[in-house]
Every structure is written in structure tokens, then in C-alpha cells.
PDB file of C-alpha atoms in Angstrom:
ATOM      1  CA  MET A   1     -73.926-164.290 -14.775  1.00  0.00           C
ATOM      2  CA  GLU A   2     -75.353-162.686 -11.664  1.00  0.00           C
ATOM      3  CA  TYR A   3     -72.970-160.956  -9.234  1.00  0.00           C
ATOM      4  CA  LYS A   4     -73.000-164.012  -6.976  1.00  0.00           C
ATOM      5  CA  GLU A   5     -71.934-166.255  -9.841  1.00  0.00           C
ATOM      6  CA  TYR A   6     -68.966-163.989 -10.615  1.00  0.00           C
ATOM      7  CA  ILE A   7     -67.947-164.102  -6.964  1.00  0.00           C
ATOM      8  CA  VAL A   8     -68.197-167.891  -6.873  1.00  0.00           C
ATOM      9  CA  ASN A   9     -66.155-168.123 -10.077  1.00  0.00           C
ATOM     10  CA  PHE A  10     -63.563-165.736  -8.636  1.00  0.00           C
ATOM     11  CA  LYS A  11     -63.168-167.855  -5.504  1.00  0.00           C
ATOM     12  CA  ASN A  12     -62.957-171.085  -7.509  1.00  0.00           C
ATOM     13  CA  VAL A  13     -60.242-169.742  -9.807  1.00  0.00           C
ATOM     14  CA  MET A  14     -58.251-168.443  -6.841  1.00  0.00           C
ATOM     15  CA  LYS A  15     -58.632-171.753  -5.008  1.00  0.00           C
ATOM     16  CA  ASN A  16     -57.345-173.669  -8.029  1.00  0.00           C
ATOM     17  CA  ASN A  17     -54.334-171.422  -8.568  1.00  0.00           C
ATOM     18  CA  LEU A  18     -53.123-170.319  -5.133  1.00  0.00           C
ATOM     19  CA  ASN A  19     -51.976-172.163  -2.036  1.00  0.00           C
ATOM     20  CA  ILE A  20     -54.367-172.789   0.822  1.00  0.00           C
ATOM     21  CA  GLU A  21     -52.854-170.109   3.068  1.00  0.00           C
ATOM     22  CA  ILE A  22     -53.404-167.348   0.506  1.00  0.00           C
ATOM     23  CA  TYR A  23     -56.804-168.685  -0.526  1.00  0.00           C
ATOM     24  CA  SER A  24     -58.017-168.600   3.074  1.00  0.00           C
ATOM     25  CA  ILE A  25     -57.211-164.860   3.203  1.00  0.00           C
ATOM     26  CA  ILE A  26     -59.053-164.293  -0.063  1.00  0.00           C
ATOM     27  CA  GLU A  27     -62.117-166.257   0.991  1.00  0.00           C
ATOM     28  CA  LYS A  28     -62.346-164.464   4.331  1.00  0.00           C
ATOM     29  CA  ASN A  29     -62.131-161.025   2.713  1.00  0.00           C
ATOM     30  CA  ILE A  30     -64.511-161.789  -0.165  1.00  0.00           C
ATOM     31  CA  ASP A  31     -67.125-163.056   2.280  1.00  0.00           C
ATOM     32  CA  LYS A  32     -67.077-159.611   3.935  1.00  0.00           C
ATOM     33  CA  ILE A  33     -68.561-157.904   0.845  1.00  0.00           C
ATOM     34  CA  VAL A  34     -72.014-156.617   1.789  1.00  0.00           C
ATOM     35  CA  ASN A  35     -73.069-154.398  -1.138  1.00  0.00           C
ATOM     36  CA  ILE A  36     -72.617-154.133  -4.921  1.00  0.00           C
ATOM     37  CA  ASN A  37     -73.823-150.897  -6.520  1.00  0.00           C
ATOM     38  CA  ILE A  38     -73.909-149.299  -9.950  1.00  0.00           C
ATOM     39  CA  LYS A  39     -73.766-145.495  -9.850  1.00  0.00           C
ATOM     40  CA  LYS A  40     -73.759-142.736 -12.437  1.00  0.00           C
ATOM     41  CA  ASN A  41     -70.360-141.225 -13.154  1.00  0.00           C
ATOM     42  CA  ASN A  42     -69.766-137.619 -12.137  1.00  0.00           C
ATOM     43  CA  ILE A  43     -68.039-136.968 -15.460  1.00  0.00           C
ATOM     44  CA  SER A  44     -70.374-137.350 -18.404  1.00  0.00           C
ATOM     45  CA  THR A  45     -68.547-136.695 -21.664  1.00  0.00           C
ATOM     46  CA  ASN A  46     -67.143-138.470 -24.689  1.00  0.00           C
ATOM     47  CA  ASP A  47     -64.332-135.953 -25.108  1.00  0.00           C
ATOM     48  CA  ARG A  48     -61.008-137.632 -25.763  1.00  0.00           C
ATOM     49  CA  TYR A  49     -59.282-135.614 -23.014  1.00  0.00           C
ATOM     50  CA  HIS A  50     -61.611-136.832 -20.263  1.00  0.00           C
ATOM     51  CA  GLN A  51     -61.449-139.929 -18.089  1.00  0.00           C
ATOM     52  CA  SER A  52     -64.200-141.371 -15.951  1.00  0.00           C
ATOM     53  CA  LYS A  53     -64.213-143.512 -12.861  1.00  0.00           C
ATOM     54  CA  ARG A  54     -64.385-147.248 -13.481  1.00  0.00           C
ATOM     55  CA  GLY A  55     -65.096-148.754 -10.091  1.00  0.00           C
ATOM     56  CA  GLY A  56     -64.151-148.819  -6.446  1.00  0.00           C
ATOM     57  CA  TYR A  57     -64.170-150.853  -3.243  1.00  0.00           C
ATOM     58  CA  ILE A  58     -64.697-149.143   0.106  1.00  0.00           C
ATOM     59  CA  ASP A  59     -66.569-149.947   3.303  1.00  0.00           C
ATOM     60  CA  ARG A  60     -67.203-153.511   2.106  1.00  0.00           C
ATOM     61  CA  THR A  61     -69.032-152.183  -0.958  1.00  0.00           C
ATOM     62  CA  ILE A  62     -68.102-152.660  -4.625  1.00  0.00           C
ATOM     63  CA  THR A  63     -69.222-149.737  -6.767  1.00  0.00           C
ATOM     64  CA  LEU A  64     -69.299-149.853 -10.558  1.00  0.00           C
ATOM     65  CA  TYR A  65     -69.949-146.704 -12.570  1.00  0.00           C
ATOM     66  CA  ASP A  66     -72.616-146.384 -15.278  1.00  0.00           C
ATOM     67  CA  TYR A  67     -72.803-150.074 -16.204  1.00  0.00           C
ATOM     68  CA  PHE A  68     -71.627-153.548 -15.251  1.00  0.00           C
ATOM     69  CA  ASN A  69     -68.267-154.559 -16.703  1.00  0.00           C
ATOM     70  CA  GLU A  70     -66.824-158.015 -16.084  1.00  0.00           C
ATOM     71  CA  GLY A  71     -63.193-156.915 -16.063  1.00  0.00           C
ATOM     72  CA  ILE A  72     -63.823-154.018 -13.686  1.00  0.00           C
ATOM     73  CA  PHE A  73     -65.849-156.260 -11.383  1.00  0.00           C
ATOM     74  CA  TYR A  74     -63.049-158.820 -11.146  1.00  0.00           C
ATOM     75  CA  HIS A  75     -60.567-155.971 -10.606  1.00  0.00           C
ATOM     76  CA  GLU A  76     -62.596-154.756  -7.629  1.00  0.00           C
ATOM     77  CA  LEU A  77     -62.895-158.316  -6.305  1.00  0.00           C
ATOM     78  CA  PHE A  78     -59.103-158.456  -6.158  1.00  0.00           C
ATOM     79  CA  HIS A  79     -59.134-155.223  -4.143  1.00  0.00           C
ATOM     80  CA  ALA A  80     -61.716-156.727  -1.811  1.00  0.00           C
ATOM     81  CA  ALA A  81     -59.646-159.909  -1.517  1.00  0.00           C
ATOM     82  CA  SER A  82     -56.493-158.062  -0.445  1.00  0.00           C
ATOM     83  CA  VAL A  83     -57.793-155.341   1.898  1.00  0.00           C
ATOM     84  CA  LEU A  84     -56.920-155.134   5.580  1.00  0.00           C
ATOM     85  CA  HIS A  85     -57.711-152.579   8.295  1.00  0.00           C
ATOM     86  CA  ASP A  86     -55.961-152.211  11.647  1.00  0.00           C
ATOM     87  CA  ASP A  87     -56.784-150.355  14.877  1.00  0.00           C
ATOM     88  CA  ASN A  88     -54.635-147.322  14.068  1.00  0.00           C
ATOM     89  CA  GLU A  89     -56.811-146.042  11.199  1.00  0.00           C
ATOM     90  CA  ARG A  90     -54.450-147.475   8.612  1.00  0.00           C
ATOM     91  CA  ILE A  91     -55.775-149.156   5.494  1.00  0.00           C
ATOM     92  CA  PHE A  92     -53.761-151.867   3.773  1.00  0.00           C
ATOM     93  CA  ASP A  93     -55.094-152.548   0.281  1.00  0.00           C
ATOM     94  CA  GLY A  94     -52.690-154.976  -1.327  1.00  0.00           C
ATOM     95  CA  PHE A  95     -49.555-152.906  -1.890  1.00  0.00           C
ATOM     96  CA  HIS A  96     -51.354-149.623  -1.178  1.00  0.00           C
ATOM     97  CA  HIS A  97     -50.765-148.530   2.404  1.00  0.00           C
ATOM     98  CA  GLN A  98     -52.331-145.345   3.694  1.00  0.00           C
ATOM     99  CA  ILE A  99     -52.942-143.576   6.960  1.00  0.00           C
ATOM    100  CA  ILE A 100     -56.421-142.073   6.767  1.00  0.00           C
ATOM    101  CA  SER A 101     -56.345-138.347   5.874  1.00  0.00           C
ATOM    102  CA  LYS A 102     -52.536-138.221   6.022  1.00  0.00           C
ATOM    103  CA  SER A 103     -50.336-140.045   3.534  1.00  0.00           C
ATOM    104  CA  ASP A 104     -50.133-143.108   1.377  1.00  0.00           C
ATOM    105  CA  ILE A 105     -47.691-145.128  -0.694  1.00  0.00           C
ATOM    106  CA  GLY A 106     -47.960-148.007  -3.141  1.00  0.00           C
ATOM    107  CA  ARG A 107     -51.111-146.983  -4.982  1.00  0.00           C
ATOM    108  CA  GLY A 108     -49.533-147.367  -8.407  1.00  0.00           C
ATOM    109  CA  ILE A 109     -47.976-150.775  -7.827  1.00  0.00           C
ATOM    110  CA  ASN A 110     -51.214-151.915  -6.208  1.00  0.00           C
ATOM    111  CA  GLU A 111     -53.445-150.849  -9.103  1.00  0.00           C
ATOM    112  CA  GLY A 112     -50.982-152.217 -11.618  1.00  0.00           C
ATOM    113  CA  TYR A 113     -50.748-155.608  -9.953  1.00  0.00           C
ATOM    114  CA  THR A 114     -54.506-155.759  -9.362  1.00  0.00           C
ATOM    115  CA  GLU A 115     -55.104-155.225 -13.073  1.00  0.00           C
ATOM    116  CA  PHE A 116     -52.261-157.608 -13.945  1.00  0.00           C
ATOM    117  CA  LEU A 117     -53.938-160.366 -11.890  1.00  0.00           C
ATOM    118  CA  THR A 118     -57.338-159.536 -13.376  1.00  0.00           C
ATOM    119  CA  GLN A 119     -56.017-159.971 -16.906  1.00  0.00           C
ATOM    120  CA  THR A 120     -53.923-163.027 -16.018  1.00  0.00           C
ATOM    121  CA  TYR A 121     -56.703-165.029 -14.409  1.00  0.00           C
ATOM    122  CA  PHE A 122     -59.922-163.728 -15.951  1.00  0.00           C
ATOM    123  CA  ILE A 123     -60.098-161.421 -18.954  1.00  0.00           C
ATOM    124  CA  GLY A 124     -56.834-161.753 -20.885  1.00  0.00           C
ATOM    125  CA  ASN A 125     -54.873-158.833 -22.328  1.00  0.00           C
ATOM    126  CA  THR A 126     -56.973-155.739 -22.877  1.00  0.00           C
ATOM    127  CA  ASP A 127     -56.517-151.966 -22.906  1.00  0.00           C
ATOM    128  CA  SER A 128     -56.235-150.492 -19.436  1.00  0.00           C
ATOM    129  CA  GLU A 129     -55.536-147.110 -17.886  1.00  0.00           C
ATOM    130  CA  TYR A 130     -52.938-148.937 -15.785  1.00  0.00           C
ATOM    131  CA  GLU A 131     -50.685-150.004 -18.670  1.00  0.00           C
ATOM    132  CA  ASN A 132     -47.626-148.294 -17.218  1.00  0.00           C
ATOM    133  CA  GLU A 133     -48.189-149.667 -13.750  1.00  0.00           C
ATOM    134  CA  MET A 134     -48.730-153.151 -15.201  1.00  0.00           C
ATOM    135  CA  TYR A 135     -45.527-152.920 -17.211  1.00  0.00           C
ATOM    136  CA  TYR A 136     -43.405-152.276 -14.131  1.00  0.00           C
ATOM    137  CA  VAL A 137     -45.148-154.725 -11.764  1.00  0.00           C
ATOM    138  CA  ASN A 138     -44.670-157.431 -14.390  1.00  0.00           C
ATOM    139  CA  LEU A 139     -40.932-156.707 -14.318  1.00  0.00           C
ATOM    140  CA  ILE A 140     -40.959-156.758 -10.514  1.00  0.00           C
ATOM    141  CA  GLU A 141     -42.797-160.086 -10.437  1.00  0.00           C
ATOM    142  CA  ARG A 142     -40.221-161.548 -12.830  1.00  0.00           C
ATOM    143  CA  LEU A 143     -37.468-160.202 -10.570  1.00  0.00           C
ATOM    144  CA  ILE A 144     -38.693-161.652  -7.248  1.00  0.00           C
ATOM    145  CA  GLY A 145     -40.924-164.498  -8.451  1.00  0.00           C
ATOM    146  CA  LYS A 146     -44.677-164.947  -8.859  1.00  0.00           C
ATOM    147  CA  GLU A 147     -45.263-166.831  -5.619  1.00  0.00           C
ATOM    148  CA  LYS A 148     -43.585-164.183  -3.456  1.00  0.00           C
ATOM    149  CA  MET A 149     -45.270-161.321  -5.313  1.00  0.00           C
ATOM    150  CA  GLN A 150     -48.735-162.798  -4.893  1.00  0.00           C
ATOM    151  CA  SER A 151     -48.107-163.623  -1.241  1.00  0.00           C
ATOM    152  CA  PHE A 152     -47.049-160.046  -0.466  1.00  0.00           C
ATOM    153  CA  TYR A 153     -50.081-158.694  -2.351  1.00  0.00           C
ATOM    154  CA  PHE A 154     -52.788-160.797  -0.705  1.00  0.00           C
ATOM    155  CA  LYS A 155     -51.202-160.394   2.736  1.00  0.00           C
ATOM    156  CA  SER A 156     -51.131-156.598   2.217  1.00  0.00           C
ATOM    157  CA  ASP A 157     -47.414-156.792   2.926  1.00  0.00           C
ATOM    158  CA  LEU A 158     -45.811-153.816   1.216  1.00  0.00           C
ATOM    159  CA  ASN A 159     -42.959-153.930   3.723  1.00  0.00           C
ATOM    160  CA  GLY A 160     -42.251-157.511   2.695  1.00  0.00           C
ATOM    161  CA  LEU A 161     -42.072-156.440  -0.942  1.00  0.00           C
ATOM    162  CA  ILE A 162     -39.731-153.590  -0.056  1.00  0.00           C
ATOM    163  CA  ASP A 163     -37.448-155.926   1.912  1.00  0.00           C
ATOM    164  CA  GLU A 164     -37.375-158.334  -1.036  1.00  0.00           C
ATOM    165  CA  LEU A 165     -36.494-155.577  -3.512  1.00  0.00           C
ATOM    166  CA  CYS A 166     -33.768-154.352  -1.156  1.00  0.00           C
ATOM    167  CA  LYS A 167     -31.937-157.624  -1.834  1.00  0.00           C
ATOM    168  CA  TYR A 168     -31.112-156.157  -5.249  1.00  0.00           C
ATOM    169  CA  ASN A 169     -31.080-152.404  -4.583  1.00  0.00           C
ATOM    170  CA  ASN A 170     -30.882-149.937  -1.703  1.00  0.00           C
ATOM    171  CA  LEU A 171     -33.815-148.802   0.434  1.00  0.00           C
ATOM    172  CA  GLU A 172     -33.802-145.193  -0.747  1.00  0.00           C
ATOM    173  CA  ASP A 173     -34.022-146.131  -4.427  1.00  0.00           C
ATOM    174  CA  THR A 174     -36.623-148.818  -3.707  1.00  0.00           C
ATOM    175  CA  ILE A 175     -38.927-146.308  -2.003  1.00  0.00           C
ATOM    176  CA  ALA A 176     -38.315-143.843  -4.843  1.00  0.00           C
ATOM    177  CA  PHE A 177     -39.243-146.528  -7.367  1.00  0.00           C
ATOM    178  CA  ILE A 178     -42.556-147.239  -5.614  1.00  0.00           C
ATOM    179  CA  LYS A 179     -43.380-143.526  -5.389  1.00  0.00           C
ATOM    180  CA  ASN A 180     -42.508-143.034  -9.048  1.00  0.00           C
ATOM    181  CA  VAL A 181     -44.984-145.747 -10.027  1.00  0.00           C
ATOM    182  CA  ASP A 182     -47.520-143.955  -7.786  1.00  0.00           C
ATOM    183  CA  SER A 183     -46.979-140.790  -9.799  1.00  0.00           C
ATOM    184  CA  PHE A 184     -48.694-142.164 -12.931  1.00  0.00           C
ATOM    185  CA  SER A 185     -52.119-142.077 -11.244  1.00  0.00           C
ATOM    186  CA  ILE A 186     -51.393-138.732  -9.608  1.00  0.00           C
ATOM    187  CA  LEU A 187     -50.368-137.137 -12.895  1.00  0.00           C
ATOM    188  CA  ARG A 188     -53.330-138.628 -14.771  1.00  0.00           C
ATOM    189  CA  GLU A 189     -55.674-137.058 -12.242  1.00  0.00           C
ATOM    190  CA  LEU A 190     -53.796-133.758 -12.347  1.00  0.00           C
ATOM    191  CA  ARG A 191     -54.062-133.677 -16.136  1.00  0.00           C
ATOM    192  CA  GLN A 192     -57.783-134.415 -15.883  1.00  0.00           C
ATOM    193  CA  GLU A 193     -58.217-131.427 -13.569  1.00  0.00           C
ATOM    194  CA  LYS A 194     -56.424-129.173 -16.049  1.00  0.00           C
ATOM    195  CA  VAL A 195     -58.539-130.483 -18.914  1.00  0.00           C
ATOM    196  CA  LEU A 196     -61.658-129.557 -16.965  1.00  0.00           C
ATOM    197  CA  GLN A 197     -60.176-126.239 -15.876  1.00  0.00           C
ATOM    198  CA  TYR A 198     -59.422-125.188 -19.436  1.00  0.00           C
ATOM    199  CA  LYS A 199     -62.609-126.831 -20.759  1.00  0.00           C
ATOM    200  CA  ILE A 200     -60.823-128.762 -23.500  1.00  0.00           C
ATOM    201  CA  LYS A 201     -63.371-130.345 -25.839  1.00  0.00           C
ATOM    202  CA  ASP A 202     -63.113-132.721 -28.778  1.00  0.00           C
ATOM    203  CA  GLY A 203     -62.505-130.930 -32.054  1.00  0.00           C
ATOM    204  CA  GLU A 204     -61.215-127.740 -30.419  1.00  0.00           C
ATOM    205  CA  LEU A 205     -57.626-126.551 -30.272  1.00  0.00           C
ATOM    206  CA  PRO A 206     -56.301-126.323 -26.689  1.00  0.00           C
ATOM    207  CA  ASN A 207     -55.208-122.856 -25.553  1.00  0.00           C
ATOM    208  CA  LEU A 208     -51.551-121.899 -25.171  1.00  0.00           C
ATOM    209  CA  LYS A 209     -51.445-122.284 -21.384  1.00  0.00           C
ATOM    210  CA  PHE A 210     -52.736-125.843 -21.612  1.00  0.00           C
ATOM    211  CA  LEU A 211     -50.181-126.706 -24.313  1.00  0.00           C
ATOM    212  CA  GLN A 212     -47.384-125.375 -22.094  1.00  0.00           C
ATOM    213  CA  LEU A 213     -48.595-127.556 -19.246  1.00  0.00           C
ATOM    214  CA  GLU A 214     -48.693-130.553 -21.612  1.00  0.00           C
ATOM    215  CA  GLN A 215     -45.078-129.941 -22.612  1.00  0.00           C
ATOM    216  CA  GLU A 216     -43.987-129.742 -18.972  1.00  0.00           C
ATOM    217  CA  LEU A 217     -45.901-132.923 -18.187  1.00  0.00           C
ATOM    218  CA  GLU A 218     -44.329-134.758 -21.125  1.00  0.00           C
ATOM    219  CA  GLN A 219     -40.842-133.865 -19.888  1.00  0.00           C
ATOM    220  CA  LEU A 220     -41.650-134.818 -16.286  1.00  0.00           C
ATOM    221  CA  VAL A 221     -42.991-138.221 -17.290  1.00  0.00           C
ATOM    222  CA  ALA A 222     -39.866-138.868 -19.387  1.00  0.00           C
ATOM    223  CA  LYS A 223     -37.735-138.331 -16.267  1.00  0.00           C
ATOM    224  CA  ILE A 224     -39.976-140.671 -14.266  1.00  0.00           C
ATOM    225  CA  TYR A 225     -39.605-143.390 -16.907  1.00  0.00           C
ATOM    226  CA  GLU A 226     -35.829-142.962 -16.894  1.00  0.00           C
ATOM    227  CA  SER A 227     -35.680-143.332 -13.112  1.00  0.00           C
ATOM    228  CA  LEU A 228     -37.931-146.399 -13.154  1.00  0.00           C
ATOM    229  CA  ASN A 229     -35.914-148.042 -15.927  1.00  0.00           C
ATOM    230  CA  GLN A 230     -32.682-147.339 -14.073  1.00  0.00           C
ATOM    231  CA  PHE A 231     -33.998-149.074 -10.954  1.00  0.00           C
ATOM    232  CA  ILE A 232     -35.166-152.131 -12.887  1.00  0.00           C
ATOM    233  CA  VAL A 233     -31.892-152.483 -14.777  1.00  0.00           C
ATOM    234  CA  GLU A 234     -29.778-152.088 -11.637  1.00  0.00           C
ATOM    235  CA  SER A 235     -31.896-154.583  -9.695  1.00  0.00           C
ATOM    236  CA  TYR A 236     -31.832-157.222 -12.438  1.00  0.00           C
ATOM    237  CA  ILE A 237     -28.102-156.888 -13.037  1.00  0.00           C
ATOM    238  CA  ASN A 238     -27.390-157.090  -9.305  1.00  0.00           C
ATOM    239  CA  LYS A 239     -29.440-160.291  -9.171  1.00  0.00           C
ATOM    240  CA  ILE A 240     -27.847-162.023 -12.152  1.00  0.00           C
ATOM    241  CA  LYS A 241     -24.251-160.735 -11.814  1.00  0.00           C
ATOM    242  CA  ASP A 242     -22.919-164.108 -10.635  1.00  0.00           C
ATOM    243  CA  ASN A 243     -25.104-166.196 -12.922  1.00  0.00           C
ATOM    244  CA  PRO A 244     -22.980-168.397 -15.236  1.00  0.00           C
ATOM    245  CA  ASN A 245     -25.482-167.531 -17.989  1.00  0.00           C
ATOM    246  CA  PHE A 246     -25.112-163.804 -17.329  1.00  0.00           C
ATOM    247  CA  ALA A 247     -24.757-162.798 -20.993  1.00  0.00           C
ATOM    248  CA  GLN A 248     -27.984-164.562 -21.973  1.00  0.00           C
ATOM    249  CA  GLU A 249     -29.833-163.263 -18.914  1.00  0.00           C
ATOM    250  CA  LYS A 250     -28.707-159.739 -19.783  1.00  0.00           C
ATOM    251  CA  GLU A 251     -30.097-160.096 -23.309  1.00  0.00           C
ATOM    252  CA  ASN A 252     -33.348-161.445 -21.881  1.00  0.00           C
ATOM    253  CA  LEU A 253     -33.646-158.317 -19.723  1.00  0.00           C
ATOM    254  CA  ILE A 254     -33.103-156.045 -22.714  1.00  0.00           C
ATOM    255  CA  SER A 255     -35.779-157.948 -24.646  1.00  0.00           C
ATOM    256  CA  LEU A 256     -38.231-157.557 -21.770  1.00  0.00           C
ATOM    257  CA  MET A 257     -37.805-153.788 -21.764  1.00  0.00           C
ATOM    258  CA  THR A 258     -37.968-152.950 -25.469  1.00  0.00           C
ATOM    259  CA  LYS A 259     -41.665-152.027 -25.328  1.00  0.00           C
ATOM    260  CA  LYS A 260     -42.650-148.489 -26.326  1.00  0.00           C
ATOM    261  CA  LEU A 261     -44.342-146.769 -23.414  1.00  0.00           C
ATOM    262  CA  LYS A 262     -47.262-144.362 -23.505  1.00  0.00           C
ATOM    263  CA  PHE A 263     -48.647-141.938 -20.960  1.00  0.00           C
ATOM    264  CA  GLU A 264     -51.902-140.272 -21.997  1.00  0.00           C
ATOM    265  CA  VAL A 265     -51.161-138.772 -25.446  1.00  0.00           C
ATOM    266  CA  PHE A 266     -47.369-138.993 -25.112  1.00  0.00           C
ATOM    267  CA  GLU A 267     -45.248-141.867 -26.451  1.00  0.00           C
ATOM    268  CA  TYR A 268     -41.748-142.776 -25.319  1.00  0.00           C
ATOM    269  CA  GLU A 269     -39.000-145.119 -26.474  1.00  0.00           C
ATOM    270  CA  PHE A 270     -35.797-145.771 -24.535  1.00  0.00           C
ATOM    271  CA  ASP A 271     -32.372-147.187 -25.396  1.00  0.00           C
ATOM    272  CA  ILE A 272     -32.431-150.013 -22.856  1.00  0.00           C
ATOM    273  CA  ASP A 273     -29.452-151.727 -24.506  1.00  0.00           C
ATOM    274  CA  SER A 274     -27.217-148.740 -23.715  1.00  0.00           C
ATOM    275  CA  LEU A 275     -28.661-148.383 -20.227  1.00  0.00           C
ATOM    276  CA  VAL A 276     -27.884-152.006 -19.411  1.00  0.00           C
ATOM    277  CA  ASN A 277     -24.400-151.994 -20.936  1.00  0.00           C
ATOM    278  CA  ASN A 278     -23.458-148.662 -19.323  1.00  0.00           C
ATOM    279  CA  TYR A 279     -24.403-150.016 -15.898  1.00  0.00           C
ATOM    280  CA  CYS A 280     -22.463-153.216 -16.555  1.00  0.00           C
ATOM    281  CA  ASN A 281     -19.391-151.258 -17.693  1.00  0.00           C
ATOM    282  CA  LYS A 282     -19.558-148.943 -14.706  1.00  0.00           C
ATOM    283  CA  HIS A 283     -19.660-151.833 -12.259  1.00  0.00           C
ATOM    284  CA  LYS A 284     -17.493-154.206 -14.304  1.00  0.00           C
ATOM    285  CA  LYS A 285     -20.306-156.739 -14.703  1.00  0.00           C
ATOM    286  CA  LEU A 286     -19.821-157.679 -18.329  1.00  0.00           C
TER     287      LEU A 286
END
């Protein structure tokens, strides 16, 4: 298909699956796209330690790197469909809110949900650099409901999402959760910089300094996972505490969170059963 045909297909699928209010936002934003470009990646290597850019949407232009990829194109269409600018130099891209040249929040949840929607509606399950982000946004969507999650996303309403999550947890921990999901992208990029700095190549043993940094990173990510899991467990239990089917709902939560998690070359497995039961015991919610 030509680019135009993908865009038409994107709009048709959204129209058939979302309510008219949300679709009108999508249609308006998609119609603002003025350019689609394919550019050469700055990083040109097949080394297993390196990562390259996939695509981007900025200034009403979709950019794909090196070649056209259907999944990446749909991913960027979702970004285009959920972007909003205001008069105070703030950019609202789905759940990613940033003040130009100052600060931002929600990048991780935004990328995770963008990829989650891309796979849900267009390309099915496939490997993605956003696996961790997708894992946690899936849990969040199950917590608050698909309709609310999608509405907040396409309306660029991060504050609405935060308010909804605060029904089941406190504001401080909710903000910490969002920032922790942000940290996956930040740490991936940081690791990439160190790979380039130490010139790690396929087939070569990394030097001692790089291995020390890898060990520190592995430990840091483990702590991030633990904090994220704690927030999810607390929020779910707070939601279902008065449910007459609490015991079954609790088991469903444990089943949802049994997946082994991976960040870069590191793999993690957590005792979610103990985490859930410890929280229940502590707050007498058995």
C-alpha cells in the first residue's frame, strides 16, 4: 500500500472501533500530517549492543529510518493522532507532556500505550523495544478500563489518567510510578551512550569498566521493577478489596503478573504471589 492507503486504513479502523468524539480528534490530527520521510539512521551497525532509531513524528512530519515498516508507520500515526500543542510552548503527545527545553513526564507510558494500540489494532503481537512499557500500560488499562484509557490518551489528558489512578493509590506514588516507567527509555539511551563510549563490538569482550556499569544498571532496574510492581499490586488490591469475589480477583492479578521481565540483556522474575499476600496481610484484606 502507498502511504495514503495506510492512512485511510488507519482512520477506518479507528472509526470502526472508537466513539465519534474520540474519532473526531483522531481525524482532525491525522489530517494535519504534511510530510512523510525516510531518512538514513545515524547509527549504522549490526552490533548486538547497539540500537537504532525507528521513527518519529514532529512538526507534522512522520519520519521513518532506513526503510518503510508497517508497524512503525502505524505507531507514528498513533502519535500524530494524539498530539496537541498549546500557546505556552507545551507539547501534549498522548500521555507524554513536556515543556519545551525544560522538563517532561509520561514518555514511557505514552510509548508503551502507543505500541500497545499499534499491536492491538494493526500488527498483532511482535517484538518491541517497548515491551516493559507495554507490560505496565496493559495492567493500567485493565485497572481503569479500556474506554477511559483510550479517551485519556487521544485527548492528551495525562492529568485525567493521574486523577483516575489516584482513586486506587496516592498522588505521590502515582507520579513516581509514571516516572519509573519513563526510566526504561532513559536507561536504554544511557546504556547506548556507554556502549558507544566504550566501543563495544560484537564478538569482543567488554572492558571491566563497562561490566561494572552493567552490574549497577542491572541492580537499578531491579529496584525500578519492584517499585512498579508494588504500585500495581497496591492499586489492584485497593480496587477489589470490597469485591465479593475478592479471592478469585486476587488470583487473577497474580496470574497477570507472572511474566518474566527483560531489560536489554538482563532478565528478572518476581514473587508476585508473596507481594500480593504480604500487602493483603498488612492491610487485613484477605
